[in-house]
């Protein structure tokens, strides 16, 4: 169980795999987002973005923005149905042609990694996190 308040070591990694399509939702673009404990958000967007990419610094997020992302991650149901727990996220091989969200979370000294395919009910919270991160990283709609 994740604690209610954001821990000091909170780190959030989210990789969006999938086809490049014209979409109104920036969070559906292939991308790699990494929020570090000190508030720096890193982002890489495009077909080459995957879980092994270390994105460049994009912007610094203040405590309220990190708290909001913590609340979203905490409510994502990482242990629920439709969520595939991943032991080694750097070796995760997503299915071709499908949008998949790979989340990596560090909190309170523990690490969590899971993958969810778009269309699964458990994907909704991860898609919302992707949309929020894309907005914070100034990703625009379109291919």
C-alpha positions in Angstrom: 0.0 0.0 0.0 1.4 3.4 -1.0 1.4 6.0 1.7 -1.0 9.0 1.5 1.6 11.8 1.3 4.3 12.0 -1.3 7.5 10.4 0.0 10.8 12.2 -0.5 12.1 9.5 -2.8 9.1 9.6 -5.2 10.3 8.9 -8.7 7.9 8.3 -11.6 8.8 6.8 -14.9 6.2 6.4 -17.6 6.9 5.0 -21.1 4.2 5.1 -23.7 4.7 2.5 -26.5 2.6 2.3 -29.6 2.0 3.4 -33.1 2.4 7.0 -34.2 -1.1 8.2 -35.0 -2.9 11.4 -35.3 -4.5 11.9 -32.0 -6.1 14.7 -29.9 -4.5 13.4 -26.8 -0.8 14.3 -26.4 -0.3 11.5 -23.8 -0.9 8.9 -26.5 2.3 9.8 -28.4 5.2 7.3 -28.0 7.2 8.9 -25.2 9.4 8.4 -22.1 8.7 10.6 -19.0 10.8 10.6 -15.9 10.0 12.7 -12.8 13.0 12.8 -10.4 12.6 13.2 -6.6 14.1 16.8 -6.8 11.2 17.8 -9.1 13.0 17.7 -12.5 10.8 16.3 -15.3 12.6 14.7 -18.2 10.8 13.9 -21.4 11.6 12.3 -24.8 8.9 12.1 -27.4 8.8 10.1 -30.6 9.1 6.6 -31.9 12.6 6.0 -30.5 11.5 6.8 -26.9 11.6 3.7 -24.8 12.3 2.6 -21.2 16.1 2.6 -21.8 16.2 6.2 -22.9 17.3 8.8 -20.3 15.4 11.9 -21.5 16.7 15.4 -21.3 15.6 17.9 -18.7 12.3 19.5 -19.7 11.2 21.6 -16.7 11.1 21.7 -12.9 7.9 20.9 -11.1 6.9 22.5 -7.8 5.7 20.5 -4.8 1.9 20.9 -5.7 2.5 19.5 -9.2 4.5 16.6 -7.8 1.8 16.0 -5.1 -0.8 15.8 -7.9 1.2 13.3 -9.8 1.8 11.3 -6.6 -2.0 11.2 -6.0 -2.6 10.0 -9.6 0.1 7.3 -9.3 -1.2 6.2 -5.9 -4.7 5.8 -7.3 -3.6 4.0 -10.5 -4.2 0.5 -8.9 -0.8 -1.0 -9.7 -1.7 -4.2 -8.0 -5.1 -4.6 -9.7 -6.6 -6.8 -12.5 -5.3 -6.2 -16.0 -1.9 -4.9 -14.6 1.1 -7.0 -15.5 3.8 -6.6 -12.9 7.2 -6.3 -14.5 10.3 -7.5 -12.7 12.8 -6.0 -15.1 11.3 -3.0 -16.9 14.4 -2.4 -18.9 13.9 -5.7 -20.6 10.1 -5.2 -21.2 9.2 -5.9 -24.9 5.8 -4.4 -25.7 3.6 -6.0 -28.3 3.9 -4.5 -31.7 1.2 -2.2 -33.0 -0.5 -1.7 -29.6 -0.4 1.2 -27.2 1.1 0.0 -23.9 1.8 2.1 -20.7 4.9 1.0 -18.7 5.0 2.7 -15.3 8.0 2.6 -12.9 7.5 4.0 -9.5 9.8 4.4 -6.5 8.3 5.4 -3.2 9.2 4.8 0.4 12.3 2.8 -0.6 10.2 0.4 -2.7 10.1 0.0 -6.5 7.0 -0.9 -8.5 6.9 -1.6 -12.3 3.8 -2.6 -14.3 2.5 -2.6 -17.9 -1.0 -2.1 -19.1 -2.4 -2.3 -22.6 -4.7 0.5 -23.9 -8.3 -0.7 -23.8 -7.9 -2.5 -20.6 -9.9 -0.8 -17.8 -6.7 -0.5 -15.8 -5.2 1.7 -18.5 -7.4 4.7 -17.8 -5.4 6.0 -14.8 -2.1 5.5 -16.7 -3.5 7.3 -19.7 -4.5 10.2 -17.5 -0.9 10.3 -16.0 0.5 10.3 -19.5 -1.8 13.1 -20.5 -0.7 15.1 -17.4 3.0 14.5 -18.0 2.6 15.4 -21.7 1.0 18.6 -20.8 3.7 19.4 -18.3 6.3 18.6 -20.9 4.5 20.9 -23.5 3.7 18.0 -25.9 1.2 19.1 -28.5 -1.6 17.1 -30.2 -1.0 15.6 -33.6 1.5 13.1 -35.1 
